[in-house]
DNA sequence: CGACTTTTTGAGTCTAGTCAAAACATGTGG
DNA sequence: CCACATGTTTTGACTAGACTCAAAAAGTCG
């Protein structure tokens, strides 16, 4: 039985710039700007520049001086860290409407992770100085930013727990569940992870090797829990995956 | 050759309350209050209550509604998460002058980790409402708080990297280096980790089992890199440990 | 001096990693 | 439209690092 071709359909990215309307929509929906008036959003919008990126292109590297806060308009961006030996660890994958670039280190320091365009994408950026102006002008935004960073911290702690005590199989299941909840697109019974997503990526997300990931994914696939192909994954039984992720070891 | 008795000397904790002077010192040195005038600190101090805890006593549990921000005055506090099967994952150990309790989730949500007194300690606490008042009154504090949370996020990401790609031996070396830098007390050539600190704790910090930790620690000890006993560790060759932590695997 | 906890040691097992090679998918240019 | 070049995924055989279970040894405290 032949495998289906990739069902992932990449969103269209305007080769020039994102439209003004779209920019306003994205900026206005950020968790820390959502409560502002549309006049304020229009004003803030003017502090952002846009920037088109082709897939695979690095946006900044770990250690570069942190000068901007970024915002994904369209496309997907991955955040990663490199080890001395060159292996990469995938910390997060961001979709439209998410921010990145050391929000909190504004006023000194470098980026603590590398950001790479996972697909063609349009990125909005604001300089640290301008962002600071916004925070001073709208103090309640600072509070919401704080909350947003706190949520990322909480997610990181959850990942630490998973890496500490779960098996590779459980971590892979958990990573797929996380992505399905974030980037999942419901198609009939199943949930397609809307993202070009290789075994290599999944390995870097779960601290495993490509080979091990391939074996586990094949097993899930044979059991009918997921369907996969080259650089895509679709989930047929989300509940089943969740059960595997939580399943407690004998002890 | 007989092992030395525990060289860890626990700080004295006043069984009643921390002195006013000490409270002001601790509060005034917090990274996010440091820049305020002493009048402001005195005023803020009045919003804190103190609370004495005996060793091993839980301060709050993961999931409890987050009502306070806490501050370690004296003693040590550990932050951990529990897995479904009851294993615990040690996220951080805090010393005097560090804060805990979901700073960023203020205004809804529960604690995302459990906090337990590692030694007898004195804890200062401020309610979410009062802390919010402080933030509104001193907006630049919010910015510094943001930076503080950002630093915790960065530390968590570093730990994710370590758990993802390093061996248990490397993770143990890295954890000891981290603790030495944070709680280390220089004694002649060596650095004593000022903390009652069991193999179990080290295991929970590195995602390993007690037995494996014991074997690795014995090896380090035999090589003269560290000295250890029951619930204490002292480091003789910090550089050596750092080298082990960074040492890249063949690939 | 016990009673208790923490640490160590040993033997056996298994999960996940390594290395190497084949199979497969995709896009390109002839 | 096919054949090839390229990147991705799979499979296999082997190894090793870390876990489990069990029991002994060593510290600590009343």
XYZ file of C-alpha atoms (C1' of nucleotides) in Angstrom:
562
model
C 0.000 0.000 0.000
C 1.576 3.222 -1.154
C 2.068 5.997 1.348
C 0.102 9.154 0.744
C 2.015 12.160 -0.484
C 2.604 14.943 1.965
C -0.702 16.480 2.977
C 1.064 19.499 4.464
C 0.034 22.601 2.563
C 2.198 25.561 3.308
C 0.543 28.898 3.711
C 1.218 31.457 1.071
C 3.843 33.987 2.013
C 3.790 37.234 0.130
C 7.265 37.571 -1.314
C 7.278 41.270 -0.577
C 5.669 42.293 2.677
C 2.762 41.343 4.853
C -0.205 43.586 4.248
C -0.912 46.364 6.699
C -4.184 44.753 7.673
C -2.486 41.485 8.442
C 0.199 43.189 10.493
C -2.392 44.949 12.593
C -4.253 41.719 13.107
C -1.159 39.837 14.249
C 0.074 42.591 16.511
C -3.353 43.232 17.944
C -3.786 39.599 18.871
C -0.579 39.199 20.827
C -1.409 38.212 24.375
C 0.309 41.307 25.657
C -1.256 43.800 23.231
C -4.702 42.301 22.916
C -6.259 44.661 25.442
C -5.054 47.859 23.753
C -7.228 50.126 21.620
C -6.897 49.888 17.862
C -5.399 53.364 17.806
C -2.640 52.171 20.137
C -2.077 49.130 17.937
C -1.772 51.291 14.845
C 0.770 53.410 16.612
C 2.734 50.429 17.891
C 2.624 48.880 14.442
C 4.721 51.730 13.142
C 7.571 50.663 15.378
C 7.742 47.259 13.713
C 9.644 46.523 10.536
C 8.902 43.506 8.421
C 11.272 41.031 7.070
C 10.762 38.132 4.703
C 12.701 34.969 5.316
C 13.096 31.902 3.188
C 12.891 28.478 4.784
C 16.011 27.290 6.627
C 17.373 30.771 7.002
C 18.741 31.636 10.426
C 17.221 34.761 11.985
C 19.781 35.102 14.755
C 22.287 32.925 16.531
C 22.713 32.052 20.166
C 25.124 34.588 21.606
C 24.449 37.405 19.138
C 23.734 40.634 20.979
C 19.996 40.846 21.578
C 18.756 43.876 19.693
C 15.217 43.044 18.663
C 12.038 41.405 19.717
C 10.499 39.352 16.911
C 7.032 38.343 15.992
C 6.017 35.570 13.613
C 3.518 36.999 11.123
C 3.219 34.021 8.762
C 5.178 30.807 8.609
C 6.890 28.798 11.321
C 10.081 29.474 13.238
C 12.092 27.063 15.342
C 14.128 27.937 18.399
C 17.118 25.797 19.149
C 20.387 25.501 20.994
C 23.555 23.910 19.779
C 25.873 21.766 21.829
C 29.638 21.962 21.633
C 29.640 18.843 19.475
C 27.195 20.410 17.029
C 24.067 18.492 17.936
C 21.009 20.626 18.045
C 18.275 20.720 20.657
C 14.903 21.972 19.503
C 13.313 24.077 22.227
C 10.129 25.204 20.523
C 8.373 25.698 17.207
C 6.435 28.923 16.820
C 3.513 29.709 14.592
C 1.971 32.978 13.448
C 1.222 35.276 16.362
C 4.000 34.084 18.662
C 6.935 36.198 19.794
C 10.613 35.329 20.226
C 13.951 36.967 20.938
C 14.902 37.599 24.534
C 12.035 39.676 25.606
C 13.289 39.838 29.110
C 16.919 40.513 28.537
C 16.096 43.766 26.820
C 18.704 46.134 28.052
C 21.767 43.967 27.727
C 22.781 40.431 26.966
C 22.701 38.174 23.976
C 20.168 35.804 22.548
C 20.196 32.579 24.459
C 18.966 30.458 21.599
C 19.196 30.319 17.805
C 16.113 31.110 15.713
C 15.671 29.570 12.250
C 12.849 29.920 9.742
C 11.258 26.486 9.440
C 9.182 27.548 6.420
C 9.227 30.672 4.314
C 7.961 33.293 6.659
C 7.310 36.891 7.370
C 8.757 38.205 10.601
C 8.000 41.504 12.294
C 10.688 43.017 14.436
C 10.900 45.863 16.909
C 14.091 47.229 18.410
C 14.740 46.855 22.118
C 14.649 50.630 22.544
C 11.291 50.952 20.868
C 9.862 48.030 22.741
C 10.993 49.573 25.965
C 9.212 52.769 24.957
C 6.026 50.815 24.470
C 6.395 49.233 27.897
C 6.892 52.605 29.511
C 3.979 54.099 27.670
C 1.645 51.189 28.466
C 2.664 49.777 31.826
C 0.003 47.102 31.888
C 1.661 45.602 28.818
C 4.745 44.856 30.909
C 2.625 42.839 33.267
C 1.201 40.775 30.446
C 4.628 40.259 28.973
C 5.686 38.949 32.354
C 2.850 36.503 32.272
C 3.796 35.382 28.773
C 7.393 34.719 29.797
C 6.137 32.881 32.866
C 4.166 30.562 30.628
C 7.249 29.748 28.600
C 9.099 29.015 31.824
C 6.361 26.671 32.908
C 6.502 24.846 29.571
C 10.254 24.476 29.894
C 9.879 22.966 33.330
C 7.399 20.476 31.996
C 9.901 19.465 29.331
C 12.607 19.078 31.968
C 10.337 16.706 33.823
C 9.657 14.708 30.700
C 13.315 14.420 29.786
C 14.133 13.430 33.353
C 11.770 10.555 33.843
C 10.049 9.458 30.675
C 11.171 6.990 28.036
C 11.862 8.074 24.484
C 8.565 6.564 23.398
C 6.682 8.660 25.946
C 8.586 11.803 25.054
C 7.837 11.340 21.370
C 4.162 10.806 22.139
C 4.142 13.919 24.342
C 5.890 16.018 21.700
C 3.350 14.962 19.064
C 0.480 15.792 21.401
C 1.987 19.194 22.099
C 2.379 19.938 18.403
C -1.084 18.656 17.588
C -2.583 21.000 20.156
C -0.561 23.882 18.829
C -0.361 23.399 15.081
C -2.925 20.690 14.573
C -5.393 20.977 11.744
C -8.420 18.742 12.027
C -9.147 16.656 8.939
C -12.023 14.237 9.370
C -10.959 11.884 12.147
C -7.334 12.860 12.238
C -5.199 15.819 13.206
C -2.545 16.902 10.730
C 0.494 18.658 12.083
C 0.696 21.587 9.681
C 4.434 21.790 9.407
C 7.279 20.298 7.436
C 8.549 18.130 10.204
C 11.324 15.583 9.820
C 12.438 12.711 12.038
C 15.486 14.825 12.688
C 13.305 17.598 14.138
C 11.418 15.169 16.318
C 14.705 13.710 17.516
C 16.028 17.157 18.416
C 12.813 17.879 20.300
C 12.927 14.734 22.395
C 16.632 14.257 22.982
C 16.727 11.043 20.979
C 18.478 9.904 17.808
C 16.957 9.886 14.333
C 17.096 6.097 14.210
C 15.276 5.632 17.480
C 12.641 8.156 16.483
C 12.151 6.349 13.201
C 11.626 3.038 14.982
C 9.141 4.474 17.458
C 7.258 6.392 14.792
C 7.052 3.263 12.645
C 5.645 1.381 15.601
C 2.991 4.054 16.242
C 2.231 4.009 12.572
C 1.863 0.216 12.471
C -0.535 0.453 15.411
C -2.582 2.976 13.464
C -2.120 5.739 16.024
C -0.494 8.042 13.487
C 0.153 8.301 9.756
C 3.444 9.658 8.502
C 5.530 10.307 5.467
C 8.545 12.263 4.484
C 8.589 15.339 6.654
C 5.013 15.140 7.892
C 2.972 13.502 10.632
C -0.756 13.162 11.117
C -2.382 11.854 14.270
C -5.271 9.439 14.101
C -5.703 8.712 17.777
C -4.782 11.659 19.956
C -6.211 9.984 23.057
C -4.030 6.959 22.447
C -0.939 9.124 22.215
C -1.839 10.962 25.398
C -2.238 7.640 27.161
C 1.232 6.548 26.029
C 2.727 9.854 27.147
C 1.275 9.561 30.635
C 1.574 5.832 31.113
C 3.471 5.299 34.328
C 6.409 2.965 34.500
C 6.103 0.098 36.946
C 7.733 2.088 39.708
C 41.060 6.097 55.751
C 38.016 7.313 57.603
C 35.696 9.721 55.895
C 35.405 13.139 57.474
C 32.171 13.945 59.232
C 29.828 16.300 57.508
C 31.490 19.699 57.148
C 28.184 21.336 56.320
C 27.341 23.850 59.020
C 23.804 25.060 58.847
C 23.136 28.711 59.385
C 21.299 29.660 62.517
C 17.625 30.316 61.984
C 15.911 32.393 64.605
C 13.026 30.254 65.805
C 10.782 33.283 65.997
C 11.204 35.817 63.227
C 13.954 37.303 61.156
C 15.063 40.642 62.539
C 13.793 43.778 60.880
C 17.300 44.710 59.808
C 17.789 41.383 58.139
C 14.454 41.595 56.369
C 15.315 44.991 54.976
C 18.677 43.718 53.823
C 17.204 40.722 52.032
C 14.389 42.665 50.424
C 16.666 45.535 49.462
C 19.073 43.205 47.705
C 16.565 41.493 45.484
C 17.514 42.073 41.864
C 14.200 43.754 41.259
C 14.201 46.017 44.336
C 17.890 46.825 44.541
C 17.534 50.167 42.799
C 14.815 51.510 45.120
C 15.399 54.033 47.909
C 15.597 52.730 51.447
C 12.322 54.507 52.211
C 10.635 52.538 49.477
C 12.155 49.318 50.807
C 10.894 50.058 54.299
C 7.456 50.634 52.903
C 7.528 47.478 50.794
C 8.814 45.513 53.758
C 5.559 46.166 55.541
C 3.714 44.213 52.895
C 5.718 41.064 53.656
C 4.895 38.612 56.398
C 7.437 36.211 57.752
C 7.100 32.588 58.264
C 9.421 30.066 59.875
C 9.661 26.639 58.376
C 11.323 23.531 59.643
C 13.372 21.395 57.287
C 11.409 19.087 54.958
C 8.229 21.060 55.355
C 6.325 21.765 52.144
C 5.583 25.440 51.532
C 3.094 24.875 48.745
C 2.202 22.147 46.291
C 2.075 22.098 42.532
C -1.470 22.991 41.573
C -2.384 24.949 44.702
C -3.871 28.316 43.763
C -1.028 30.832 43.540
C -1.672 33.442 46.192
C 1.761 34.631 47.266
C 5.195 35.484 46.099
C 7.872 34.129 48.432
C 11.341 35.173 49.334
C 13.976 33.056 51.035
C 15.370 35.020 53.977
C 17.549 32.340 55.551
C 17.870 28.668 54.779
C 17.456 26.756 51.529
C 14.330 25.866 49.583
C 13.952 23.329 46.806
C 11.544 23.554 43.903
C 10.330 20.317 42.427
C 7.714 18.626 40.311
C 6.200 15.235 40.840
C 5.419 12.716 38.163
C 2.297 10.605 38.077
C 4.307 7.663 39.398
C 5.546 9.701 42.348
C 9.124 10.300 41.255
C 10.314 13.780 41.913
C 12.246 16.084 39.632
C 14.330 18.753 41.329
C 14.144 21.968 39.336
C 16.185 24.302 41.500
C 17.579 24.919 44.964
C 17.280 28.458 46.268
C 19.354 30.257 48.847
C 18.763 33.409 50.882
C 17.783 36.322 48.671
C 16.045 34.319 45.945
C 12.353 34.482 45.138
C 9.868 31.773 44.229
C 6.161 31.217 43.681
C 4.762 32.016 40.268
C 5.749 35.587 39.968
C 4.337 35.824 36.532
C 1.084 34.045 36.958
C -0.019 36.594 39.509
C -3.615 37.225 38.684
C -4.789 33.677 38.221
C -3.503 30.167 38.016
C -1.852 27.752 40.359
C 1.712 27.067 41.342
C 3.437 25.036 38.708
C 5.904 23.417 41.056
C 6.110 22.267 44.671
C 8.309 24.179 47.119
C 9.855 22.406 50.114
C 12.128 23.733 52.853
C 15.456 21.936 52.430
C 16.750 23.249 55.776
C 15.065 25.124 58.562
C 14.336 28.469 57.042
C 12.690 31.806 57.289
C 10.487 32.743 54.373
C 9.012 36.145 53.596
C 5.775 36.241 51.693
C 3.726 38.917 49.992
C 0.232 38.451 48.627
C -0.382 38.686 44.902
C -2.568 41.749 45.412
C 0.085 43.575 47.382
C 2.802 42.625 44.967
C 0.710 43.921 42.135
C 0.343 47.196 44.023
C 4.106 47.437 44.269
C 4.447 46.812 40.551
C 1.931 49.525 39.759
C 3.542 51.959 42.135
C 7.077 51.270 40.848
C 6.809 50.393 37.155
C 10.528 49.917 36.678
C 10.329 47.034 39.145
C 8.105 45.159 36.705
C 10.808 45.428 34.105
C 13.396 43.983 36.444
C 11.068 41.209 37.465
C 10.703 40.414 33.796
C 14.438 40.165 33.496
C 14.623 37.898 36.533
C 12.035 35.522 35.089
C 13.883 35.597 31.786
C 16.998 34.415 33.544
C 15.167 31.480 35.051
C 13.846 30.619 31.600
C 17.350 30.687 30.206
C 18.573 28.371 32.980
C 15.753 25.967 32.268
C 16.645 25.870 28.601
C 20.218 25.081 29.486
C 19.021 22.174 31.616
C 16.854 20.929 28.753
C 19.919 20.892 26.570
C 21.889 18.982 29.142
C 19.193 16.387 29.657
C 18.830 16.007 25.903
C 22.369 15.294 24.908
C 24.652 14.694 27.851
C 25.419 11.479 29.695
C 24.523 11.051 33.346
C 28.162 11.575 34.282
C 28.215 14.908 32.477
C 24.912 15.990 33.966
C 26.103 15.189 37.470
C 29.305 17.139 36.876
C 27.306 20.082 35.514
C 24.880 20.019 38.453
C 27.763 20.072 40.922
C 29.388 22.967 39.105
C 26.119 24.863 39.140
C 25.671 24.306 42.864
C 29.289 25.165 43.608
C 28.890 28.480 41.823
C 25.689 29.191 43.647
C 26.116 27.783 47.144
C 29.827 27.089 47.153
C 31.870 28.091 50.161
C 35.591 28.219 49.581
C 37.671 26.294 52.126
C 41.357 26.251 51.334
C 41.647 24.510 47.978
C 38.168 23.101 47.850
C 34.624 24.359 47.482
C 32.073 23.017 49.924
C 28.467 22.905 48.795
C 26.783 24.449 51.831
C 23.693 22.331 51.832
C 22.456 19.025 53.153
C 22.476 17.274 49.846
C 21.786 13.593 49.355
C 22.396 11.258 46.438
C 18.651 11.236 46.091
C 18.632 15.004 45.550
C 21.398 14.789 43.000
C 19.524 12.010 41.229
C 16.343 14.098 41.104
C 18.338 17.008 39.707
C 19.920 15.026 36.897
C 17.185 12.615 35.929
C 19.162 9.589 37.063
C 18.699 6.918 39.728
C 20.243 6.972 43.187
C 22.381 3.950 42.366
C 23.842 5.450 39.222
C 24.547 8.715 41.013
C 26.302 6.830 43.783
C 28.520 5.014 41.305
C 29.463 8.186 39.455
C 30.059 10.134 42.641
C 32.272 7.324 43.956
C 34.252 7.440 40.737
C 34.741 11.210 40.996
C 35.707 10.735 44.596
C 38.253 8.030 43.773
C 39.781 10.336 41.191
C 40.100 13.014 43.848
C 37.868 15.484 42.019
C 35.430 15.672 44.909
C 35.070 14.570 48.531
C 31.737 13.371 49.812
C 29.937 11.894 52.750
C 26.438 11.337 53.905
C 24.402 14.235 52.590
C 27.292 16.496 51.639
C 29.654 17.115 48.739
C 32.813 19.182 48.481
C 34.618 19.912 45.238
C 38.389 19.727 45.026
C 38.838 20.309 41.320
C 36.178 22.567 39.872
C 38.038 22.870 36.577
C 38.124 19.099 36.261
C 34.384 18.880 36.775
C 33.745 21.598 34.229
C 35.867 19.704 31.740
C 33.833 16.536 32.289
C 30.579 18.475 31.914
C 31.621 19.941 28.567
C 33.545 17.019 27.178
C 32.057 16.216 23.804
C 31.087 12.708 22.859
C 32.791 11.298 19.798
C 30.077 12.520 17.517
C 24.348 0.977 71.955
C 20.775 0.117 68.762
C 17.338 1.852 65.182
C 17.105 4.261 61.236
C 18.528 6.384 57.001
C 21.679 6.881 53.431
C 25.088 5.056 50.557
C 27.490 1.473 48.273
C 28.105 -2.723 45.656
C 26.831 -6.590 42.683
C 24.547 -9.100 39.075
C 21.472 -9.185 35.436
C 18.567 -6.783 31.913
C 16.962 -3.611 28.691
C 16.538 0.771 26.444
C 18.471 3.546 23.367
C 22.761 4.711 20.975
C 26.296 3.668 17.107
C 27.648 2.475 12.687
C 26.641 0.925 8.214
C 23.818 0.134 4.399
C 19.625 -0.179 1.904
C 15.082 1.712 0.596
C 12.321 5.447 -0.399
C 10.630 10.181 -1.788
C 11.109 14.384 -4.187
C 12.453 17.647 -7.463
C 15.313 18.605 -11.590
C 16.894 18.645 -15.986
C 17.485 16.193 -20.016
C 7.920 11.871 -18.574
C 11.697 9.302 -17.058
C 16.252 8.781 -14.811
C 19.218 10.546 -11.757
C 20.950 13.226 -7.755
C 19.847 14.367 -3.328
C 18.011 14.339 1.084
C 15.143 11.509 4.266
C 13.721 7.428 6.373
C 14.090 2.687 7.465
C 16.323 -1.564 8.865
C 19.802 -4.536 10.921
C 23.408 -5.997 13.984
C 25.968 -4.794 17.717
C 27.258 -2.184 21.997
C 27.026 0.310 26.045
C 25.127 3.239 29.396
C 21.895 3.340 32.751
C 18.070 0.976 35.199
C 16.164 -2.737 38.392
C 16.260 -5.522 42.213
C 18.535 -7.173 46.145
C 21.498 -7.003 49.912
C 25.394 -5.401 52.513
C 27.993 -1.480 54.556
C 28.452 2.871 56.631
C 26.823 7.166 58.937
C 23.823 9.580 62.270
C 21.025 10.394 66.184
C 18.533 9.583 70.350
